[in-house]
XYZ file of C-alpha atoms in Angstrom:
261
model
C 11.476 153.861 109.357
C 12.821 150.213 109.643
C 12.562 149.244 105.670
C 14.466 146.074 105.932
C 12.518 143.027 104.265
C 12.973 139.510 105.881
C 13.629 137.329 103.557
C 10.916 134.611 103.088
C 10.694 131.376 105.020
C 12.668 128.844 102.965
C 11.861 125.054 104.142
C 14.964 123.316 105.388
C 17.081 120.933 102.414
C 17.197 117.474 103.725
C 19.556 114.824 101.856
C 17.525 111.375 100.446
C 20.455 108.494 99.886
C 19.827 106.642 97.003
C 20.098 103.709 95.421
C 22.377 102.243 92.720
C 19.610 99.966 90.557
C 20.175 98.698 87.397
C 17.152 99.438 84.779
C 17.097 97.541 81.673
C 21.020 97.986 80.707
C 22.141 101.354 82.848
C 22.653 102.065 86.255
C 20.203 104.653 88.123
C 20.386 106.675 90.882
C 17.182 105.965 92.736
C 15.080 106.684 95.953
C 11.847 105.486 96.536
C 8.712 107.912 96.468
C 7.145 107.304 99.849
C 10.477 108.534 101.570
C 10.455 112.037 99.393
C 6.854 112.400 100.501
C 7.148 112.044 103.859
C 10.208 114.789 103.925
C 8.166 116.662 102.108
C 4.811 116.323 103.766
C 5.745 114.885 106.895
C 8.623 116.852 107.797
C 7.459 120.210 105.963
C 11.176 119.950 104.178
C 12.723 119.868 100.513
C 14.081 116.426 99.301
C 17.481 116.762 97.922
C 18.756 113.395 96.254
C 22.256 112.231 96.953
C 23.524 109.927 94.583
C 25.583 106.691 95.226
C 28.984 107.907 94.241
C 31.129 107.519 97.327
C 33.079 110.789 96.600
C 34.171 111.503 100.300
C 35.405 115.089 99.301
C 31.626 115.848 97.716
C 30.101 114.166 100.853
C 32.194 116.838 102.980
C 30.834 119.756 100.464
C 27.495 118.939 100.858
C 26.803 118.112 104.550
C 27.266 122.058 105.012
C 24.826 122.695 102.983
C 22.027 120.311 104.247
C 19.928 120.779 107.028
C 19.150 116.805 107.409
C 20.161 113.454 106.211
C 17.830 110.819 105.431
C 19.007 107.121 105.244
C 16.086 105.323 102.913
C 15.459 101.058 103.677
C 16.301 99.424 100.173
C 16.227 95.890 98.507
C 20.411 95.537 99.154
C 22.026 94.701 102.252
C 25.068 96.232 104.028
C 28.669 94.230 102.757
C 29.078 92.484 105.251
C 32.877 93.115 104.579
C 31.966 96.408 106.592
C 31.541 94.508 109.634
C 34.041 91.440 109.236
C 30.942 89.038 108.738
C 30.444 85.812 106.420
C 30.813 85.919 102.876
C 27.171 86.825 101.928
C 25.085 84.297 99.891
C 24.937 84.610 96.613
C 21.445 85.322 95.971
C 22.061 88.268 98.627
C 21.810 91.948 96.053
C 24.103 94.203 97.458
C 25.017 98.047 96.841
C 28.830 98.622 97.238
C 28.401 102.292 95.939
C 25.359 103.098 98.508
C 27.777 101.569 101.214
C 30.834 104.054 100.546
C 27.950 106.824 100.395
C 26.588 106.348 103.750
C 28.880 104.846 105.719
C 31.367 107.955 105.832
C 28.062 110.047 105.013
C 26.670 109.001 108.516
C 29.933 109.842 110.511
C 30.121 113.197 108.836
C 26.696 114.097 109.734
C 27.250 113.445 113.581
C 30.488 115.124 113.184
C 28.450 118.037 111.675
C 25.783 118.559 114.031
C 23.424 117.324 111.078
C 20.001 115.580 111.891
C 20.012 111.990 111.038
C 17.057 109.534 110.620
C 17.594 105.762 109.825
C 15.189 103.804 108.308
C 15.427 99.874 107.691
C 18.485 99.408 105.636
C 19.443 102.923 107.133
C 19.446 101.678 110.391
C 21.429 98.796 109.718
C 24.152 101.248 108.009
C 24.068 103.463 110.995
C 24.572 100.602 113.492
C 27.833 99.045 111.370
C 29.345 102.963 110.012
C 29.624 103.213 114.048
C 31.076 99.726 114.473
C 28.591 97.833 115.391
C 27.484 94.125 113.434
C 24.463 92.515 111.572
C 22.785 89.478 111.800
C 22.730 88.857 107.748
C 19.628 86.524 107.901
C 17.729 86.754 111.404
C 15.194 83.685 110.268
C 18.348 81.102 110.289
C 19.469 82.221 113.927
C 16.529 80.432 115.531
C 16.420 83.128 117.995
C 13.512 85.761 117.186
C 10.134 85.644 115.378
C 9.154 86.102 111.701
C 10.136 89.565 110.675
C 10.277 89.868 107.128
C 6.807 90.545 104.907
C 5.145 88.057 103.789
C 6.285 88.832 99.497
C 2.870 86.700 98.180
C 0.381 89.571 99.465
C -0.482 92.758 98.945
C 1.463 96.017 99.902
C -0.819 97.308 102.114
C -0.852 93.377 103.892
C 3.390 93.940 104.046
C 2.977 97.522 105.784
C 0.759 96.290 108.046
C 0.967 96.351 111.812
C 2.701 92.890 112.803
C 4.305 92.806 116.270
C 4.744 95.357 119.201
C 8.088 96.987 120.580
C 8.763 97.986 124.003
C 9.797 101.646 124.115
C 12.999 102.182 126.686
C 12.194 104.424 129.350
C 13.820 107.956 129.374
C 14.896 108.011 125.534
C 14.457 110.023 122.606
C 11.151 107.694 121.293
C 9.797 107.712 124.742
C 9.395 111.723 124.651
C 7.958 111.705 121.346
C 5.473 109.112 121.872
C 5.182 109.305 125.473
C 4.004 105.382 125.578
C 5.919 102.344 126.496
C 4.543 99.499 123.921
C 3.786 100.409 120.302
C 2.440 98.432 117.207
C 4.751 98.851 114.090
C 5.447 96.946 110.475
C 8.124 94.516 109.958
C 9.822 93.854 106.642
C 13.292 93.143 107.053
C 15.805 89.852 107.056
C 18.477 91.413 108.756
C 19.104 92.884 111.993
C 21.274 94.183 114.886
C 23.907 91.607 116.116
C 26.399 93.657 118.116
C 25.094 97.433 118.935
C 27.902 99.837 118.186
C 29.468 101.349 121.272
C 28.051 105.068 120.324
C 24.351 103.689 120.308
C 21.832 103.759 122.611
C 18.984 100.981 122.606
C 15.421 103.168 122.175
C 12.817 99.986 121.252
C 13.321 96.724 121.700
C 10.386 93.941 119.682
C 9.628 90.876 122.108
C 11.767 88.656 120.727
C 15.152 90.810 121.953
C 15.994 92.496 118.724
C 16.415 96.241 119.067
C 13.975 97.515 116.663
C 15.479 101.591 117.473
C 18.291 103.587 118.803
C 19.601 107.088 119.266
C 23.367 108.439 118.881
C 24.324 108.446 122.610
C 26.827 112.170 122.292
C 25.354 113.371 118.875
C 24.831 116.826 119.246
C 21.490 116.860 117.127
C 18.388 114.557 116.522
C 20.523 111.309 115.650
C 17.604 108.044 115.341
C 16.940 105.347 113.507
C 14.086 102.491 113.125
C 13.869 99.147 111.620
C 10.191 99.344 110.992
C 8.812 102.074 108.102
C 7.670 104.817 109.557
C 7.515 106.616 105.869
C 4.690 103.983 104.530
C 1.324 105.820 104.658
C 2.669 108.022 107.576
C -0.129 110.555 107.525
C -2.001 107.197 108.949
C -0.259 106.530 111.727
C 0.326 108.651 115.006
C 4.064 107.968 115.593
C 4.889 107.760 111.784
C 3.711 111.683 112.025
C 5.447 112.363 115.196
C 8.390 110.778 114.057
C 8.621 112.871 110.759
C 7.783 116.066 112.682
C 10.646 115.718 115.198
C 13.045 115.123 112.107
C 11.869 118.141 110.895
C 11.959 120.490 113.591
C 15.187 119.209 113.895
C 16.656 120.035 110.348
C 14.855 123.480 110.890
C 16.726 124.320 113.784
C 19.863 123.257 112.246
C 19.052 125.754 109.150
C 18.434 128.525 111.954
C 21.466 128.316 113.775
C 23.282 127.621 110.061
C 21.501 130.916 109.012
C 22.454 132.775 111.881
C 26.347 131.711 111.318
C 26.033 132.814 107.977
């Protein structure tokens, strides 16, 4: 008789980025709720918080021991030092110890065969930690619509549905959502100037400005959006779909890590 006992279904561990905020006179590592919830809920995995330390020798510890990185938005921008831009203004907040997290953080996942999932500021750090540029303040260029929220109403009036995208045929959003147009929020002042070479366009919004895009040779699920897919997801029908592809993604990566022991 066979009494071998399988060990019981752990959830896969998916690395949250944080934040380095100030509150009242000491620094905090932070991530917002609504992105732990939707890993947890939305993706069926466990959070695990990275701080902001930019120790590249813990970065390479840890990314073989997660299943799944996700890259939170946030109220900093990307240095634009990272991608020889302009000085930034100097009312822009900026995060120089979330920057020399993620940037190496992101090229170490796609070296790893780790899932990755941008979101807002983590799509922005994906585009320049591949080489790509930002526009630092898209409402100056005179080129696209409003996209940033609208700060004097409510949250759920920010998360709200305010333009559509155009989904690029034969991509990675195309087979999860199988539609070519979708509605989806828009709170952002920066965007995509120059796409890096490794990055395929997946959505673009009317105006031109590539609202998605996948890691063109990245051996695992390698996305990122410039909406919010993590704001009420269990709402919306590609917030969820979104979520669950992540997550079948970092699952698969904890099988085949499982399996190699």
């Amino acid at each position: 008789m066979n009494m071998t006992v399988e060990p019981s279904h752990s959830r896969p561990l998916v690395g949250v980025v944080c934040d380095m905020e100030i509150i009242g006179p000491h620094p905090f590592h932070v991530a917002g709720h609504k992105y732990i919830h939707a890993v947890i809920e939305g993706s069926n995995c466990i959070p695990v918080l990275i701080p902001a330390l930019a120790n590249e020798q813990a970065l390479e510890q840890l990314i073989k021991s997660l299943d799944g990185i996700l890259l939170t938005g946030g109220y900093s921008m990307v240095h634009p030092s990272h991608y020889q831009g302009n000085t930034p203004d100097a009312d822009t907040k900026l995060d120089p110890n979330r920057d020399n997290t993620t940037l190496p953080l992101i090229k170490l996942a796609i070296e790893n065969q780790v899932p990755i999932f941008g979101i807002c500021r983590g799509f922005q750090e994906m585009n320049v930690a591949l080489g790509g540029s930002l526009h630092q303040k898209l409402h100056e260029t005179g080129e696209y619509i409003e996209h940033r929220e609208d700060k004097n109403v409510s949250l759920e009036q920010q998360y709200d549905l305010a333009h559509p995208i155009n989904i690029a045929s034969g991509g990675v959003l195309q087979s999860l959502f199988a539609e070519s147009c979708i509605q989806v929020n828009s709170l952002h002042t920066q965007g995509v100037q120059r796409l890096a070479p490794s990055l395929s366009i997946e959505a673009t919004a009317e105006d031109g400005l590539i609202e998605a895009f996948s890691v063109s040779d990245a051996k695992a699920f390698a996305l990122a959006v410039q909406w919010h897919p993590e704001w009420q997801f269990e709402n919306n029908l590609y917030s969820r779909k979104l979520f669950a592809a992540f997550g079948q993604a970092c699952l698969s990566r904890q099988q085949v890590k499982n399996h190699h022991g």
